[in-house]
Short mmCIF file of C-alpha atoms in Angstrom, two decimals:
data_model
loop_
_atom_site.label_atom_id
_atom_site.label_comp_id
_atom_site.label_asym_id
_atom_site.label_seq_id
_atom_site.Cartn_x
_atom_site.Cartn_y
_atom_site.Cartn_z
CA MET C 1 75.99 13.88 23.95
CA ARG C 2 72.41 13.70 22.55
CA ASN C 3 71.95 13.48 19.14
CA SER C 4 69.47 16.35 17.91
CA LYS C 5 69.40 14.99 14.35
CA GLY C 6 65.93 15.34 13.04
CA PHE C 7 64.32 13.60 9.86
CA THR C 8 64.55 14.46 6.34
CA LEU C 9 61.53 15.47 4.38
CA VAL C 10 62.21 12.62 1.98
CA GLU C 11 61.55 10.28 5.18
CA LEU C 12 58.68 12.04 6.41
CA LEU C 13 57.18 11.74 2.76
CA VAL C 14 57.76 8.19 2.91
CA ALA C 15 56.41 7.33 5.96
CA MET C 16 53.16 9.38 5.42
CA SER C 17 52.99 7.40 2.27
CA ILE C 18 53.13 4.15 3.87
CA PHE C 19 50.93 5.44 6.34
CA ILE C 20 48.31 6.40 4.22
CA ILE C 21 48.35 3.15 2.05
CA ILE C 22 47.93 1.34 5.26
CA MET C 23 44.72 3.14 6.21
CA ILE C 24 43.26 3.59 2.32
CA MET C 25 43.63 -0.51 2.68
CA ALA C 26 42.22 -0.69 6.27
CA GLY C 27 39.31 1.54 4.98
CA ASN C 28 38.60 -0.72 1.81
CA ALA C 29 38.65 -3.38 4.17
CA PHE C 30 36.50 -2.10 6.63
CA GLU C 31 33.96 -0.85 3.86
CA ARG C 32 33.90 -4.85 2.36
CA VAL C 33 33.23 -5.60 5.78
CA LEU C 34 30.55 -3.58 6.49
CA SER C 35 28.97 -4.12 3.20
CA THR C 36 28.80 -7.93 3.68
CA ALA C 37 27.29 -7.34 7.11
CA GLY C 38 24.74 -5.39 5.50
CA GLN C 39 24.21 -8.05 2.90
CA GLN C 40 24.19 -10.86 5.10
CA SER C 41 21.69 -8.90 7.78
CA ARG C 42 19.16 -7.94 4.63
CA SER C 43 19.48 -11.71 3.77
CA ALA C 44 18.70 -12.91 6.78
CA GLN C 45 15.66 -10.24 7.60
CA SER C 46 14.44 -11.86 4.33
CA ASN C 47 14.31 -15.57 5.19
CA PHE C 48 13.10 -14.82 8.53
CA GLU C 49 9.79 -12.63 6.61
CA GLY C 50 9.98 -15.74 3.96
CA VAL C 51 9.36 -18.17 6.84
CA VAL C 52 6.42 -15.74 8.46
CA GLY C 53 4.77 -15.02 5.25
CA LEU C 54 4.96 -18.57 3.43
CA GLU C 55 3.82 -19.92 6.82
CA MET C 56 0.45 -18.68 6.56
CA LEU C 57 0.23 -19.43 2.98
CA ARG C 58 0.91 -22.61 3.90
CA TYR C 59 -1.60 -22.76 6.87
CA ASP C 60 -4.57 -21.60 4.44
CA ILE C 61 -3.72 -24.18 1.58
CA GLU C 62 -3.86 -27.24 4.16
CA HIS C 63 -7.06 -26.17 5.42
CA ALA C 64 -8.69 -25.26 1.93
CA GLY C 65 -12.00 -26.69 2.44
CA TYR C 66 -12.47 -26.70 5.83
CA GLY C 67 -15.99 -25.72 6.72
CA VAL C 68 -17.28 -25.76 3.33
CA ALA C 69 -20.48 -27.66 2.23
CA THR C 70 -20.74 -29.87 -0.69
CA GLU C 71 -24.40 -29.32 -1.03
CA PHE C 72 -27.21 -26.63 0.27
CA ASN C 73 -29.98 -28.16 2.30
CA ASN C 74 -32.97 -28.56 -0.63
CA TYR C 75 -31.11 -26.07 -2.72
CA THR C 76 -29.66 -27.33 -5.94
CA SER C 77 -29.38 -24.03 -8.28
CA ASP C 78 -26.90 -21.43 -8.82
CA ILE C 79 -25.94 -19.81 -4.88
CA LYS C 80 -28.00 -16.82 -3.45
CA PHE C 81 -25.19 -14.99 -2.20
CA LYS C 82 -26.13 -12.26 0.24
CA ASN C 83 -27.27 -8.94 -1.38
CA LEU C 84 -25.09 -6.71 0.54
CA GLY C 85 -23.21 -4.99 -1.67
CA GLY C 86 -25.51 -4.04 -4.23
CA THR C 87 -25.35 -6.88 -6.70
CA ALA C 88 -27.26 -9.71 -6.15
CA ASP C 89 -25.84 -13.35 -6.24
CA GLN C 90 -22.01 -12.72 -6.51
CA GLU C 91 -19.45 -14.15 -4.44
CA LEU C 92 -16.89 -11.65 -5.45
CA VAL C 93 -18.21 -8.16 -7.19
CA ALA C 94 -15.98 -7.08 -10.18
CA ALA C 95 -16.68 -3.28 -9.76
CA ALA C 96 -15.67 -3.37 -6.27
CA ASN C 97 -12.06 -3.25 -6.65
CA VAL C 98 -9.13 -5.38 -8.55
CA PRO C 99 -6.19 -6.58 -6.92
CA LEU C 100 -4.02 -7.80 -9.36
CA ASP C 101 -3.94 -5.82 -12.87
CA GLY C 102 -4.15 -8.21 -15.71
CA PHE C 103 -6.65 -10.69 -14.07
CA ASN C 104 -10.14 -10.86 -13.73
CA SER C 105 -10.49 -12.73 -10.37
CA THR C 106 -14.02 -12.87 -10.62
CA THR C 107 -14.00 -15.77 -13.22
CA LEU C 108 -12.93 -17.75 -10.20
CA ASN C 109 -15.84 -17.19 -8.21
CA ALA C 110 -18.31 -19.87 -6.97
CA ARG C 111 -21.54 -20.23 -9.08
CA ARG C 112 -22.95 -23.62 -8.06
CA ALA C 113 -24.40 -24.91 -4.92
CA LYS C 114 -22.87 -28.24 -5.39
CA ASN C 115 -19.86 -26.92 -6.77
CA ILE C 116 -17.77 -24.69 -4.29
CA GLN C 117 -14.27 -25.53 -5.12
CA PRO C 118 -12.23 -25.50 -2.18
CA ILE C 119 -9.26 -24.20 -4.30
CA ALA C 120 -9.30 -22.33 -7.67
CA ALA C 121 -6.54 -20.97 -9.24
CA GLY C 122 -5.64 -18.36 -12.37
CA THR C 123 -2.81 -16.40 -14.60
CA SER C 124 -2.27 -13.02 -14.91
CA THR C 125 -1.83 -11.63 -18.45
CA LYS C 126 0.32 -8.59 -16.89
CA GLU C 127 4.04 -9.33 -15.01
CA VAL C 128 4.33 -7.96 -11.10
CA ASN C 129 5.48 -4.37 -13.04
CA HIS C 130 2.58 -4.21 -14.27
CA THR C 131 3.75 -4.80 -18.24
CA ALA C 132 2.54 -6.98 -20.70
CA VAL C 133 3.85 -10.63 -20.09
CA ALA C 134 7.29 -11.08 -21.30
CA ASN C 135 7.16 -15.13 -21.79
CA ALA C 136 4.51 -17.48 -23.57
CA ALA C 137 3.64 -19.14 -20.29
CA GLY C 138 1.91 -16.37 -19.40
CA GLY C 139 2.72 -14.17 -15.77
CA PRO C 140 2.48 -14.99 -12.55
CA ASP C 141 -0.44 -17.25 -11.07
CA TYR C 142 -3.23 -16.53 -8.86
CA LEU C 143 -4.50 -18.53 -6.00
CA VAL C 144 -7.73 -18.59 -4.34
CA ILE C 145 -8.26 -20.91 -1.20
CA ARG C 146 -11.67 -20.99 0.33
CA SER C 147 -12.55 -22.28 3.95
CA THR C 148 -13.91 -20.97 7.12
CA VAL C 149 -10.69 -20.53 8.84
CA SER C 150 -8.56 -18.52 6.20
CA SER C 151 -9.81 -15.20 8.01
CA LEU C 152 -7.92 -13.64 10.40
CA ASP C 153 -10.97 -13.08 12.58
CA ASP C 154 -10.80 -14.88 16.14
CA SER C 155 -14.50 -16.11 15.29
CA ALA C 156 -13.10 -18.38 12.62
CA ARG C 157 -11.37 -20.33 14.98
CA LYS C 158 -14.24 -21.19 16.85
CA TRP C 159 -16.43 -24.74 16.00
CA SER C 160 -18.71 -26.95 17.80
CA TYR C 161 -20.99 -29.82 17.36
CA VAL C 162 -24.99 -30.14 18.11
CA ASN C 163 -25.96 -33.38 19.73
CA TYR C 164 -29.31 -35.03 19.09
CA SER C 165 -32.26 -34.07 21.28
CA THR C 166 -35.80 -35.83 20.67
CA ASP C 167 -37.35 -32.38 21.47
CA SER C 168 -35.91 -30.19 18.28
CA SER C 169 -38.18 -27.39 19.32
CA SER C 170 -36.41 -26.77 22.34
CA ASN C 171 -33.24 -23.98 22.65
CA ASN C 172 -31.73 -26.08 25.71
CA LEU C 173 -28.04 -24.65 26.11
CA SER C 174 -26.88 -28.56 26.52
CA GLU C 175 -27.35 -29.30 22.76
CA MET C 176 -24.26 -27.39 21.84
CA LYS C 177 -21.08 -28.75 23.03
CA LEU C 178 -18.98 -26.64 25.09
CA TRP C 179 -15.53 -26.83 25.43
CA ASP C 180 -13.63 -26.80 28.97
CA TYR C 181 -10.64 -25.48 27.45
CA GLY C 182 -10.62 -22.85 24.44
CA PRO C 183 -13.05 -20.49 23.08
CA ASN C 184 -16.51 -21.20 22.46
CA LEU C 185 -19.02 -19.94 20.13
CA THR C 186 -21.31 -17.39 21.41
CA SER C 187 -23.63 -14.55 20.44
CA ASN C 188 -20.54 -12.68 19.23
CA ASP C 189 -19.96 -14.91 16.33
CA ARG C 190 -22.10 -15.46 12.93
CA ILE C 191 -22.24 -19.22 12.33
CA ILE C 192 -22.92 -21.72 9.75
CA ALA C 193 -24.28 -25.32 10.50
CA ILE C 194 -23.21 -28.36 8.46
CA ARG C 195 -24.85 -31.77 9.00
CA ASP C 196 -21.99 -34.17 7.94
CA ARG C 197 -23.23 -38.04 6.89
CA PHE C 198 -21.75 -40.67 5.00
CA ILE C 199 -23.54 -42.19 2.21
CA ASP C 200 -22.56 -45.15 0.33
CA GLY C 201 -19.20 -44.37 1.60
CA LYS C 202 -19.13 -41.00 0.16
CA GLU C 203 -19.03 -37.84 2.69
CA GLN C 204 -21.60 -35.78 2.03
CA LYS C 205 -22.05 -32.00 3.90
CA THR C 206 -24.73 -30.18 3.40
CA LEU C 207 -25.09 -26.54 4.36
CA LEU C 208 -28.39 -26.10 6.58
CA LEU C 209 -30.72 -23.29 6.13
CA ASN C 210 -33.10 -21.42 8.09
CA GLY C 211 -36.62 -22.47 5.88
CA THR C 212 -35.78 -19.89 3.08
CA ASP C 213 -32.30 -19.26 1.59
CA GLY C 214 -30.89 -17.90 5.10
CA PHE C 215 -27.69 -19.97 5.96
CA GLU C 216 -26.77 -17.34 8.86
CA LEU C 217 -27.47 -19.04 12.82
CA SER C 218 -27.24 -16.89 15.37
CA LEU C 219 -27.18 -18.28 19.32
CA THR C 220 -29.16 -16.37 22.31
CA ALA C 221 -27.49 -14.11 24.34
CA SER C 222 -27.20 -16.91 26.97
CA GLY C 223 -25.01 -18.90 24.41
CA ALA C 224 -27.83 -21.27 23.39
CA MET C 225 -28.96 -22.94 19.87
CA PRO C 226 -32.12 -20.96 18.53
CA ALA C 227 -35.35 -22.41 18.82
CA GLY C 228 -36.62 -24.77 15.65
CA GLU C 229 -35.22 -27.49 14.08
CA TYR C 230 -33.51 -25.93 10.72
CA PHE C 231 -29.82 -25.85 12.23
CA LYS C 232 -30.45 -29.35 14.32
CA PRO C 233 -29.77 -33.06 13.87
CA THR C 234 -33.22 -34.78 12.66
CA SER C 235 -31.78 -38.43 14.09
CA LYS C 236 -29.25 -39.91 15.63
CA GLU C 237 -27.02 -40.62 12.73
CA ASP C 238 -26.62 -36.96 11.92
CA MET C 239 -23.59 -34.86 12.58
CA VAL C 240 -24.23 -31.20 12.75
CA VAL C 241 -20.75 -29.36 12.96
CA LEU C 242 -21.14 -25.48 13.98
CA TYR C 243 -18.47 -23.42 12.40
CA GLY C 244 -17.40 -19.74 13.13
CA VAL C 245 -17.13 -17.89 10.09
CA ARG C 246 -16.67 -13.80 11.62
CA SER C 247 -17.50 -11.72 14.56
CA ALA C 248 -21.42 -10.99 15.15
CA ALA C 249 -20.03 -7.10 14.86
CA ASP C 250 -19.32 -6.70 11.20
CA SER C 251 -21.62 -7.30 8.61
CA ALA C 252 -24.18 -10.50 8.04
CA LEU C 253 -22.32 -13.06 6.19
CA ARG C 254 -22.33 -12.48 2.59
CA MET C 255 -21.42 -16.61 1.80
CA PRO C 256 -21.10 -19.04 4.12
CA TYR C 257 -17.40 -19.74 4.65
CA ASN C 258 -14.47 -17.12 3.83
CA ARG C 259 -12.82 -16.62 0.64
CA THR C 260 -8.95 -15.53 0.35
CA ASP C 261 -6.97 -14.48 -2.50
CA TYR C 262 -2.95 -14.62 -3.02
CA TYR C 263 -1.56 -12.69 -5.51
CA VAL C 264 1.73 -10.55 -6.37
CA THR C 265 1.87 -7.23 -7.89
CA ARG C 266 3.51 -3.87 -7.10
CA PRO C 267 2.10 -1.84 -5.25
CA ALA C 268 2.12 2.13 -6.31
CA SER C 269 4.06 3.69 -3.29
CA GLY C 270 5.81 1.86 -0.08
CA MET C 271 7.99 -0.50 -2.29
CA PRO C 272 10.85 -1.34 -0.07
CA THR C 273 13.85 0.49 -1.38
CA HIS C 274 16.33 -2.76 -1.46
CA CYS C 275 13.96 -4.80 -3.91
CA ASN C 276 14.76 -5.02 -7.42
CA PRO C 277 12.33 -2.49 -9.07
CA GLY C 278 10.77 -5.13 -11.19
CA THR C 279 9.63 -6.92 -8.45
CA GLY C 280 6.49 -6.65 -5.66
CA VAL C 281 4.71 -8.24 -2.91
CA LEU C 282 3.23 -11.21 -2.16
CA TYR C 283 -0.17 -10.36 -0.55
CA LYS C 284 -3.43 -12.10 1.09
CA SER C 285 -6.86 -10.48 0.49
CA LEU C 286 -10.02 -11.30 2.25
CA VAL C 287 -13.24 -10.67 -0.06
CA SER C 288 -15.37 -8.88 2.13
CA HIS C 289 -18.28 -10.15 3.22
CA ALA C 290 -20.03 -6.54 3.75
CA THR C 291 -19.46 -5.34 0.07
CA GLY C 292 -18.15 -7.91 -2.31
CA GLY C 293 -14.94 -6.28 -2.47
CA PHE C 294 -11.47 -7.04 -1.04
CA ASP C 295 -10.77 -6.07 2.49
CA THR C 296 -7.18 -4.72 3.29
CA ALA C 297 -4.49 -6.24 1.79
CA TYR C 298 -2.02 -8.30 3.96
CA PRO C 299 1.45 -7.82 2.62
CA LEU C 300 3.35 -11.22 3.17
CA LEU C 301 6.61 -11.22 1.63
CA ASP C 302 8.80 -8.38 -0.18
CA CYS C 303 10.92 -8.49 -3.49
CA ILE C 304 8.83 -11.20 -5.43
CA ALA C 305 9.25 -11.84 -8.85
CA ASP C 306 7.35 -14.31 -9.90
CA MET C 307 4.66 -17.10 -8.11
CA GLN C 308 3.70 -20.21 -10.35
CA VAL C 309 1.34 -22.72 -8.51
CA GLU C 310 0.87 -26.23 -9.65
CA PHE C 311 -1.22 -28.87 -8.98
CA GLU C 312 -0.82 -33.01 -8.30
CA TYR C 313 -3.89 -34.71 -9.06
CA ASP C 314 -4.01 -38.79 -9.37
CA PRO C 315 -7.70 -39.02 -11.17
CA ASN C 316 -7.50 -42.92 -10.81
CA ASP C 317 -5.80 -42.79 -7.31
CA ASN C 318 -3.19 -45.28 -8.37
CA GLY C 319 -0.08 -42.82 -7.48
CA MET C 320 -0.10 -41.84 -10.87
CA ILE C 321 0.14 -38.23 -10.52
CA VAL C 322 -0.55 -36.01 -13.58
CA PRO C 323 0.59 -32.26 -12.92
CA LEU C 324 -1.96 -29.22 -13.57
CA ASP C 325 -1.84 -25.76 -14.39
CA PRO C 326 -4.24 -23.37 -13.18
CA ILE C 327 -6.54 -23.47 -15.84
CA GLY C 328 -6.35 -27.69 -15.71
CA LEU C 329 -7.69 -27.35 -11.88
CA THR C 330 -10.10 -24.95 -12.37
CA GLU C 331 -12.02 -27.36 -14.90
CA LYS C 332 -12.22 -29.96 -12.44
CA THR C 333 -15.49 -29.93 -9.98
CA ALA C 334 -15.27 -29.66 -6.12
CA ASP C 335 -15.72 -33.41 -5.71
CA ASP C 336 -13.14 -34.41 -8.27
CA MET C 337 -10.92 -31.99 -6.22
CA ARG C 338 -12.06 -34.01 -2.89
CA LEU C 339 -11.10 -37.17 -3.90
CA HIS C 340 -7.93 -36.77 -6.20
CA LEU C 341 -6.01 -33.59 -5.34
CA LYS C 342 -2.62 -34.69 -3.73
CA ASN C 343 -1.00 -31.95 -3.55
CA VAL C 344 -0.40 -28.36 -4.21
CA ARG C 345 2.79 -26.93 -5.59
CA ILE C 346 4.28 -23.29 -4.77
CA TYR C 347 7.35 -22.02 -6.67
CA ILE C 348 7.93 -17.92 -5.48
CA LEU C 349 11.18 -16.63 -7.14
CA THR C 350 12.39 -13.33 -5.23
CA HIS C 351 15.79 -12.40 -4.21
CA GLU C 352 18.07 -12.26 -0.86
CA GLY C 353 19.10 -9.02 0.32
CA LYS C 354 19.59 -5.88 -1.55
CA MET C 355 21.39 -5.36 -4.82
CA ASP C 356 25.23 -6.61 -4.89
CA LYS C 357 27.61 -5.16 -7.12
CA SER C 358 30.52 -7.60 -6.25
CA TYR C 359 28.05 -10.15 -7.41
CA ARG C 360 27.09 -11.77 -10.43
CA TYR C 361 24.55 -14.19 -10.76
CA PRO C 362 25.79 -17.22 -12.47
CA GLY C 363 23.09 -18.39 -14.47
CA ASP C 364 21.83 -17.51 -17.96
CA SER C 365 17.96 -18.09 -17.17
CA ILE C 366 16.19 -19.10 -13.87
CA HIS C 367 13.14 -21.89 -13.96
CA VAL C 368 10.20 -20.66 -11.84
CA GLY C 369 8.28 -24.70 -11.62
CA ASN C 370 9.34 -28.30 -11.15
CA ARG C 371 12.11 -28.67 -13.16
CA ARG C 372 11.31 -32.41 -13.51
CA ASN C 373 8.46 -31.92 -15.60
CA GLY C 374 10.40 -29.63 -17.66
CA THR C 375 8.86 -26.59 -19.78
CA SER C 376 5.52 -27.76 -18.96
CA SER C 377 5.60 -26.51 -15.29
CA GLY C 378 5.66 -22.73 -14.79
CA ARG C 379 8.11 -20.71 -17.00
CA THR C 380 11.30 -20.05 -17.84
CA LEU C 381 12.96 -16.68 -17.65
CA SER C 382 15.53 -16.26 -19.82
CA ALA C 383 18.15 -13.57 -19.88
CA SER C 384 16.89 -11.22 -22.15
CA GLU C 385 13.40 -11.49 -20.26
CA MET C 386 15.36 -11.31 -16.88
CA ASN C 387 16.89 -8.11 -18.08
CA SER C 388 13.71 -6.58 -19.65
CA LEU C 389 11.65 -7.00 -16.64
CA PHE C 390 14.37 -6.64 -13.79
CA THR C 391 16.50 -3.98 -15.38
CA SER C 392 20.27 -4.61 -16.37
CA ASP C 393 21.46 -5.22 -12.81
CA TRP C 394 19.27 -8.46 -12.46
CA ARG C 395 22.53 -10.36 -12.25
CA LYS C 396 23.63 -8.23 -8.75
CA TYR C 397 21.04 -10.10 -7.01
CA ARG C 398 21.15 -13.25 -5.33
CA TRP C 399 18.06 -14.94 -6.58
CA LYS C 400 16.39 -17.98 -5.05
CA ILE C 401 13.04 -19.76 -5.46
CA TYR C 402 10.76 -20.96 -2.41
CA THR C 403 9.27 -24.37 -3.39
CA MET C 404 6.44 -25.33 -1.47
CA VAL C 405 4.71 -28.81 -1.29
CA ILE C 406 1.52 -28.94 0.48
CA ARG C 407 -0.89 -31.06 1.35
CA PRO C 408 -4.66 -30.46 1.40
CA LYS C 409 -5.83 -31.74 4.51
CA ASN C 410 -9.42 -31.06 4.63
CA LEU C 411 -10.47 -32.54 1.18
CA ALA C 412 -11.70 -36.74 1.26
CA GLN C 413 -8.39 -37.98 -0.42
#
C-alpha cells in the first residue's frame, strides 16, 4: 500500500529556511563577484587609458626642441611673434583663455630670439579641484614643450632638406629633397627653414628669415622652393632643413614652432563618475597660431590627483646629477638645457578603478616624487591633506603613481 503521509509544517519551514539561506549566500557571493569584476574591469580600463595618454606625453618630451632654432638670422632682440590675435609680440596671450586655475601660463612665454627654451615648467597655487593648495610644496606642476612635432597636424610630421645650388635665385624643384616613401612637403603646408652648422664644436641652428621678420616659407603650387636666396644654403657647408609646422588651410604661423602645455585640472562638467570628486583630468593644449590663446584641450587621462615634474641636470657633464624643480629649470637658458638636461621625471598620482567600499588604502601618506631625494622632490600628501582634498572616503580608492623617466632626444647633450 502506497504511503500517503505528507510533510509537517515544521519540516516545510526548515526546508524553506535552508533554501533561503543558501539563496542569500549565493546572492552575496554573486554580488561580490560582480563587484570584483566591475572593479577589475575599471582598473583594466584605467591602465589602458594610462598607457595611451602617457605615451603621447612621453613622445612630446622626447621630441622637445625638435625644429626649434637657437637663433634668428640677423636678429637678436626680442622675438617678433605674428600679430594675428590682436596683441603683438606675445607667444601666449593672457586674455585669450586660462587653462589652469592658479597658474599664469604666460609667465613661461618665450621672449628672446636666442633663448627659446625647449622645455619650461611651473607650479600652480591651486589644487586640481580649484581650492587653495593644501601643501607647502605647492600644487600640481605645469609643463610646456616646444617643438614642431607636438601638434597633431599631419603637416607637423613632414620635413626635408635643401640642396646647395650655384644659382640661388632659381626655384628648381630638385633643390628640395623629395622622399620616395612617406609624405613630402607641399604648398599645402606652412614651413620654416633652419640652417644647421657646427661652429667651434657647437651646433648652431639659425632660423632663416625672408629679408624682414617673416619666417614662414611657402612652396609653389608645383612643390618647388620659392625664388630667391633667403631660405637656401649659401655654401656647400650649409645644411638647410625644412620643417612642417601646420597646414596651410589654417592661419599663418604665429611662431616658428608649436607650443604644447600639459596640466591637470577638474573640468566644470563631464568628469567621469567613477573618479574621486577631488581629482581631475590630464590635458594637452596647443597654443593657437591664430589667436595666441589655446585650441581645444585634449583629455589624456582621467582621475588625476596630482602631477609633479622634476629634471635631472648635469651642470659639469661628469655624471653628478642635480635635481631641479620647475623654477630651477626655467631659470636655465635654452643653451644650458640643450647641453646639460639629461632626463625629465614625471610623477602622476591617480587611482585604479572606482571606489571600493571593501578596500582600505594601507598608507597614511602618499609621496608624489622621487623618494631617494626625500621631501626636496615633489610633495608628500599627509592623511589629513588627502582627507581634505579627496573626502573622508579617500582610503577606499586604489591609489597609484605613474612614474616616467624620459630622456629628451633632440637636445645637444
